[in-house]
Amino acid sequence: MDGDTLYSIGELARRTGLTVKTIRFYSDRGIVAPTGRSPAGYRLYSTDAVARLDLVRTLRELGLDLPTIRKVVDCELSLPEVAAAHAEALAVQIRVLRLRRAVLTAVAERGSTPEETELMHRLAQLSEDERRRLIGDFLDAVFGGLDAAPAFAGVMRSMTPELPDNPEAEQVQAWVELAEMSLDPGFRDAVRRMAEDQAAEQTRSDMTVPRRDITAAVRDQVGPALTAGIDPTSPRADPIVAAFTAHYAHLLGHPDDIELRRRLASRLESVNDPRRERYLQLLAVVNGWPAPESLAPVFDWSVQALRVRTRQ
């Protein structure tokens, strides 16, 4: 090909596969300027225009806007710089598409109302800072005034969801449901009562010596009983109940009597709220943690055993 050869816009269209209208559009915007004019006034282009148009077409297929393309073809921006910027833009688009897909999947599975769908869409599109504020508000409502104790600082951290930059659809769905729960006043009140009960226990206890939380003590005592198939109402359950009620009595500095056992039954019923367990399950999904063990059977057994032994 002769470097001095000039092409009309129609010849250039045939060589590049672009339409005359498209080439004229790029030419009018100075992206592919004509080298000269024919005697009749028609635009003429050099062989360089073929290469420039091939590059423009490639960049347009990648989704770049015309101002950026012009900087590239005019060598104001290097291709690596453009590629890096475009890759980041695509990453953002991918994250948005994943969020939308997760919302649509959740709507399809839950059969949501238009109002619920709108809420899910808004929750899924929250920025990282907005997500932190939403969860921070929930944790403040639950632990506000109680978080001075080191134990509660750790609990707050353990209840904080951290949605990754590139979440899976399952994680986004879990985040949306978790966010909905955190906005529920009833759930906030229930978790607040659990936190206040635990704070009261710590206040009454001699905290100079580390003590297991009562729920951990109950889990350790009742777990083997469940495995062994011991009926909570049978005499075989007596020593198991005595063990964890003794721990609770020691924790509170209170005699192991009917009053204490009734109080413990109410405490375990509160902790056994299925919404709490669901929150922890969703939290594990969002944070990529192993699924937590369900303690509902342990608490059910314990409450039944306590209620049977405190009837009058």
Coordinates of C-alpha atoms in Angstrom, one line a residue:
M1 CA 0.0 0.0 0.0
D2 CA 1.4 3.4 -1.1
G3 CA 1.8 5.7 1.8
D4 CA 0.8 8.7 -0.4
T5 CA -2.5 7.1 -1.4
L6 CA -5.6 9.0 -0.4
Y7 CA -9.0 7.5 0.0
S8 CA -12.4 9.0 -0.4
I9 CA -14.8 8.5 2.5
G10 CA -16.5 5.7 0.6
E11 CA -13.3 3.8 -0.1
L12 CA -12.3 4.2 3.5
A13 CA -15.7 2.7 4.6
R14 CA -15.1 -0.3 2.3
R15 CA -11.6 -0.9 3.8
T16 CA -12.7 -0.5 7.4
G17 CA -16.1 -2.0 7.3
L18 CA -17.6 1.1 9.0
T19 CA -20.4 3.1 7.4
V20 CA -19.9 6.4 5.6
K21 CA -22.1 8.0 8.2
T22 CA -20.0 6.7 11.1
I23 CA -16.7 7.8 9.5
R24 CA -18.1 11.2 8.8
F25 CA -19.2 11.4 12.5
Y26 CA -15.7 10.7 13.7
S27 CA -14.2 13.0 11.2
D28 CA -16.5 15.9 12.2
R29 CA -15.3 15.5 15.8
G30 CA -11.7 15.5 14.8
I31 CA -11.0 11.9 15.8
V32 CA -10.1 10.9 12.3
A33 CA -9.3 14.1 10.4
P34 CA -9.1 14.2 6.6
T35 CA -5.7 14.8 5.0
G36 CA -7.1 17.0 2.3
R37 CA -9.9 17.6 -0.2
S38 CA -10.6 16.5 -3.7
P39 CA -11.0 19.1 -6.5
A40 CA -14.7 18.6 -6.0
G41 CA -14.4 19.3 -2.3
Y42 CA -14.8 15.8 -1.0
R43 CA -12.7 14.7 2.0
L44 CA -9.7 12.5 1.4
Y45 CA -8.0 10.3 4.0
S46 CA -4.5 8.8 4.2
T47 CA -3.6 5.2 5.0
D48 CA -3.1 6.3 8.6
A49 CA -6.9 6.8 8.8
V50 CA -7.4 3.1 8.3
A51 CA -5.3 2.2 11.4
R52 CA -6.9 5.0 13.5
L53 CA -10.4 3.9 12.6
D54 CA -9.6 0.3 13.5
L55 CA -8.4 1.5 16.9
V56 CA -11.4 3.7 17.4
R57 CA -13.8 0.8 16.6
T58 CA -11.9 -1.5 19.1
L59 CA -12.1 1.2 21.8
R60 CA -15.8 1.8 21.2
E61 CA -16.5 -1.9 21.5
L62 CA -14.8 -1.8 24.9
G63 CA -17.2 0.9 25.9
L64 CA -14.9 4.0 26.0
D65 CA -16.5 7.4 25.5
L66 CA -15.4 9.6 22.6
P67 CA -13.4 12.2 24.6
T68 CA -11.3 9.4 26.0
I69 CA -10.9 7.8 22.5
R70 CA -9.7 11.1 21.1
K71 CA -7.0 11.4 23.8
V72 CA -5.8 7.9 23.0
V73 CA -5.6 8.4 19.2
D74 CA -4.0 11.7 19.8
C75 CA -1.5 10.0 22.1
E76 CA -2.5 12.1 25.1
L77 CA -3.3 8.9 27.0
S78 CA -1.4 5.6 26.7
L79 CA -3.3 2.4 26.0
P80 CA -2.2 0.9 29.3
E81 CA -3.6 3.8 31.2
V82 CA -6.9 3.6 29.4
A83 CA -7.0 -0.2 29.8
A84 CA -6.5 0.1 33.6
A85 CA -9.2 2.8 34.0
H86 CA -11.6 0.8 31.8
A87 CA -10.9 -2.4 33.8
E88 CA -11.8 -0.5 37.0
A89 CA -15.0 0.8 35.4
L90 CA -16.0 -2.7 34.3
A91 CA -15.3 -4.0 37.8
V92 CA -17.8 -1.4 39.1
Q93 CA -20.4 -2.4 36.5
I94 CA -19.9 -6.1 37.4
R95 CA -20.5 -5.3 41.1
V96 CA -23.7 -3.4 40.2
L97 CA -24.9 -6.2 38.0
R98 CA -24.2 -8.7 40.8
L99 CA -26.2 -6.6 43.2
R100 CA -29.1 -6.3 40.8
R101 CA -29.0 -10.1 40.1
A102 CA -29.1 -10.8 43.8
V103 CA -32.1 -8.6 44.3
L104 CA -34.0 -10.1 41.4
T105 CA -33.2 -13.6 42.7
A106 CA -34.4 -12.7 46.1
V107 CA -37.6 -11.3 44.7
A108 CA -38.2 -14.4 42.6
E109 CA -37.6 -16.7 45.6
R110 CA -39.5 -14.7 48.2
G111 CA -42.4 -13.5 46.1
S112 CA -41.9 -10.0 47.5
T113 CA -44.4 -7.1 47.3
P114 CA -43.5 -4.0 45.3
E115 CA -42.7 -2.2 48.6
E116 CA -40.4 -5.0 49.7
T117 CA -38.7 -5.1 46.3
E118 CA -38.0 -1.4 46.4
L119 CA -36.5 -1.8 49.9
M120 CA -34.3 -4.7 48.8
H121 CA -33.1 -2.7 45.8
R122 CA -32.2 0.3 48.0
L123 CA -30.5 -1.8 50.6
A124 CA -28.5 -3.7 48.0
Q125 CA -27.2 -0.5 46.4
L126 CA -26.0 1.1 49.6
S127 CA -22.3 2.2 49.5
E128 CA -19.8 0.7 51.9
D129 CA -20.0 3.8 54.1
E130 CA -23.8 3.7 54.1
R131 CA -23.8 0.0 55.0
R132 CA -21.5 0.7 57.9
R133 CA -23.8 3.5 59.1
L134 CA -26.9 1.3 58.9
I135 CA -25.3 -1.5 60.9
G136 CA -23.6 1.0 63.3
D137 CA -27.0 2.4 64.1
F138 CA -28.4 -1.0 64.8
L139 CA -25.4 -1.9 67.1
D140 CA -25.7 1.4 68.9
A141 CA -29.4 0.8 69.5
V142 CA -28.6 -2.6 70.9
F143 CA -25.4 -2.0 72.8
G144 CA -25.5 1.8 73.5
G145 CA -24.4 2.5 77.0
L146 CA -23.3 -1.1 77.4
D147 CA -20.3 -1.2 75.1
A148 CA -17.8 0.2 77.6
A149 CA -17.2 -3.3 78.8
P150 CA -14.5 -5.2 76.8
A151 CA -16.8 -8.2 76.4
F152 CA -19.4 -6.1 74.6
A153 CA -16.8 -4.5 72.3
G154 CA -16.0 -8.0 71.2
V155 CA -19.6 -8.9 70.7
M156 CA -20.2 -5.9 68.6
R157 CA -17.3 -6.7 66.4
S158 CA -18.6 -10.3 66.0
M159 CA -22.0 -9.1 65.0
T160 CA -20.7 -6.7 62.3
P161 CA -21.3 -7.8 58.7
E162 CA -18.6 -7.0 56.1
L163 CA -19.8 -7.4 52.6
P164 CA -16.8 -8.1 50.3
D165 CA -16.0 -6.0 47.3
N166 CA -17.0 -8.7 44.9
P167 CA -19.8 -10.6 46.8
E168 CA -21.5 -13.7 45.5
A169 CA -25.3 -13.4 44.9
E170 CA -25.9 -15.5 48.1
Q171 CA -23.9 -12.9 50.2
V172 CA -25.9 -10.0 48.8
Q173 CA -29.2 -11.7 49.5
A174 CA -28.0 -12.5 53.0
W175 CA -26.9 -8.8 53.5
V176 CA -30.3 -7.6 52.3
E177 CA -32.2 -9.8 54.7
L178 CA -29.8 -9.0 57.5
A179 CA -30.2 -5.2 56.9
E180 CA -34.0 -5.6 56.9
M181 CA -33.8 -7.4 60.3
S182 CA -31.6 -4.6 61.7
L183 CA -34.2 -2.1 60.8
D184 CA -37.0 -4.0 62.6
P185 CA -37.8 -2.3 65.9
G186 CA -39.1 -5.5 67.4
F187 CA -35.8 -7.3 66.7
R188 CA -33.8 -4.4 68.0
D189 CA -35.7 -4.4 71.3
A190 CA -35.3 -8.2 71.6
V191 CA -31.6 -8.1 71.1
R192 CA -31.3 -5.1 73.4
R193 CA -33.0 -7.1 76.2
M194 CA -30.6 -9.9 75.7
A195 CA -27.7 -7.5 76.0
E196 CA -29.1 -5.9 79.1
D197 CA -29.5 -9.3 80.7
Q198 CA -26.0 -10.2 80.0
A199 CA -24.7 -6.8 81.3
A200 CA -26.7 -7.3 84.5
E201 CA -25.1 -10.7 85.0
Q202 CA -21.6 -9.3 84.5
T203 CA -22.4 -6.5 87.0
R204 CA -23.4 -8.9 89.6
S205 CA -20.6 -11.3 88.9
D206 CA -17.0 -10.9 90.2
M207 CA -15.5 -10.0 86.8
T208 CA -11.9 -10.1 88.1
V209 CA -12.1 -13.8 87.3
P210 CA -13.1 -14.7 83.7
R211 CA -16.4 -16.6 83.7
R212 CA -18.2 -18.5 81.0
D213 CA -21.4 -16.9 79.8
I214 CA -24.4 -18.9 80.9
T215 CA -25.4 -19.8 77.4
A216 CA -21.9 -21.4 76.9
A217 CA -22.3 -23.3 80.2
V218 CA -25.7 -24.6 79.2
R219 CA -24.4 -25.6 75.8
D220 CA -21.6 -27.6 77.3
Q221 CA -23.8 -29.4 79.8
V222 CA -26.9 -30.0 77.7
G223 CA -25.1 -30.9 74.4
P224 CA -24.0 -34.4 75.6
A225 CA -27.5 -35.0 77.1
L226 CA -29.1 -34.4 73.8
T227 CA -26.7 -36.7 72.1
A228 CA -27.4 -39.4 74.8
G229 CA -31.2 -38.9 74.2
I230 CA -31.9 -38.0 77.9
D231 CA -35.5 -36.7 78.4
P232 CA -35.4 -33.3 80.0
T233 CA -38.3 -34.2 82.3
S234 CA -36.7 -37.4 83.5
P235 CA -34.7 -37.9 86.8
R236 CA -31.6 -38.6 84.6
A237 CA -31.7 -34.9 83.7
D238 CA -31.5 -33.7 87.3
P239 CA -27.7 -33.6 87.6
I240 CA -27.4 -31.9 84.3
V241 CA -29.8 -29.1 85.3
A242 CA -28.1 -28.9 88.7
A243 CA -24.8 -28.3 87.0
F244 CA -25.8 -25.4 84.8
T245 CA -28.0 -23.8 87.4
A246 CA -25.2 -23.9 89.9
H247 CA -23.0 -22.1 87.4
Y248 CA -25.7 -19.4 87.0
A249 CA -26.1 -19.1 90.8
H250 CA -22.4 -18.6 91.1
L251 CA -22.4 -16.1 88.3
L252 CA -25.0 -14.0 90.0
G253 CA -24.1 -14.7 93.6
H254 CA -27.6 -15.9 94.2
P255 CA -28.9 -19.2 95.7
D256 CA -29.8 -21.9 93.4
D257 CA -33.6 -21.8 94.1
I258 CA -36.8 -21.8 92.2
E259 CA -36.7 -18.0 91.7
L260 CA -33.2 -18.3 90.1
R261 CA -34.3 -21.3 87.9
R262 CA -37.3 -19.4 86.6
R263 CA -35.2 -16.4 85.9
L264 CA -32.8 -18.6 84.0
A265 CA -35.6 -20.2 82.0
S266 CA -36.8 -16.7 80.9
R267 CA -33.2 -15.8 80.0
L268 CA -32.8 -18.9 77.8
E269 CA -36.2 -18.4 76.2
S270 CA -35.1 -14.8 75.3
V271 CA -31.8 -16.0 73.8
N272 CA -33.7 -18.7 71.9
D273 CA -35.4 -16.1 69.7
P274 CA -35.2 -17.6 66.2
R275 CA -34.5 -14.1 64.8
R276 CA -31.2 -14.1 66.7
E277 CA -30.2 -17.4 65.2
R278 CA -31.2 -16.2 61.8
Y279 CA -29.1 -13.1 62.2
L280 CA -26.1 -15.2 63.1
Q281 CA -26.7 -17.5 60.1
L282 CA -26.9 -14.5 57.7
L283 CA -23.9 -12.9 59.3
A284 CA -21.8 -16.0 58.6
V285 CA -22.9 -16.0 54.9
V286 CA -22.1 -12.3 54.4
N287 CA -18.7 -12.6 56.1
G288 CA -17.8 -16.0 54.6
W289 CA -17.6 -17.7 58.0
P290 CA -18.5 -21.3 58.7
A291 CA -22.2 -21.8 59.4
P292 CA -22.9 -21.5 63.1
E293 CA -24.1 -24.4 65.2
S294 CA -27.8 -24.1 66.0
L295 CA -28.4 -23.9 69.8
A296 CA -32.2 -24.0 69.5
P297 CA -32.3 -27.7 70.6
V298 CA -30.1 -27.0 73.5
F299 CA -32.2 -24.1 74.7
D300 CA -35.5 -25.9 74.1
W301 CA -34.2 -28.9 76.2
S302 CA -33.0 -26.5 79.0
V303 CA -36.2 -24.5 79.2
Q304 CA -38.3 -27.6 79.3
A305 CA -36.2 -29.1 82.0
L306 CA -36.3 -25.9 84.1
R307 CA -40.1 -25.3 83.7
V308 CA -40.8 -28.9 84.8
R309 CA -38.7 -28.4 87.9
T310 CA -40.1 -25.0 88.9
R311 CA -43.8 -25.8 88.8
Q312 CA -45.7 -25.3 92.1

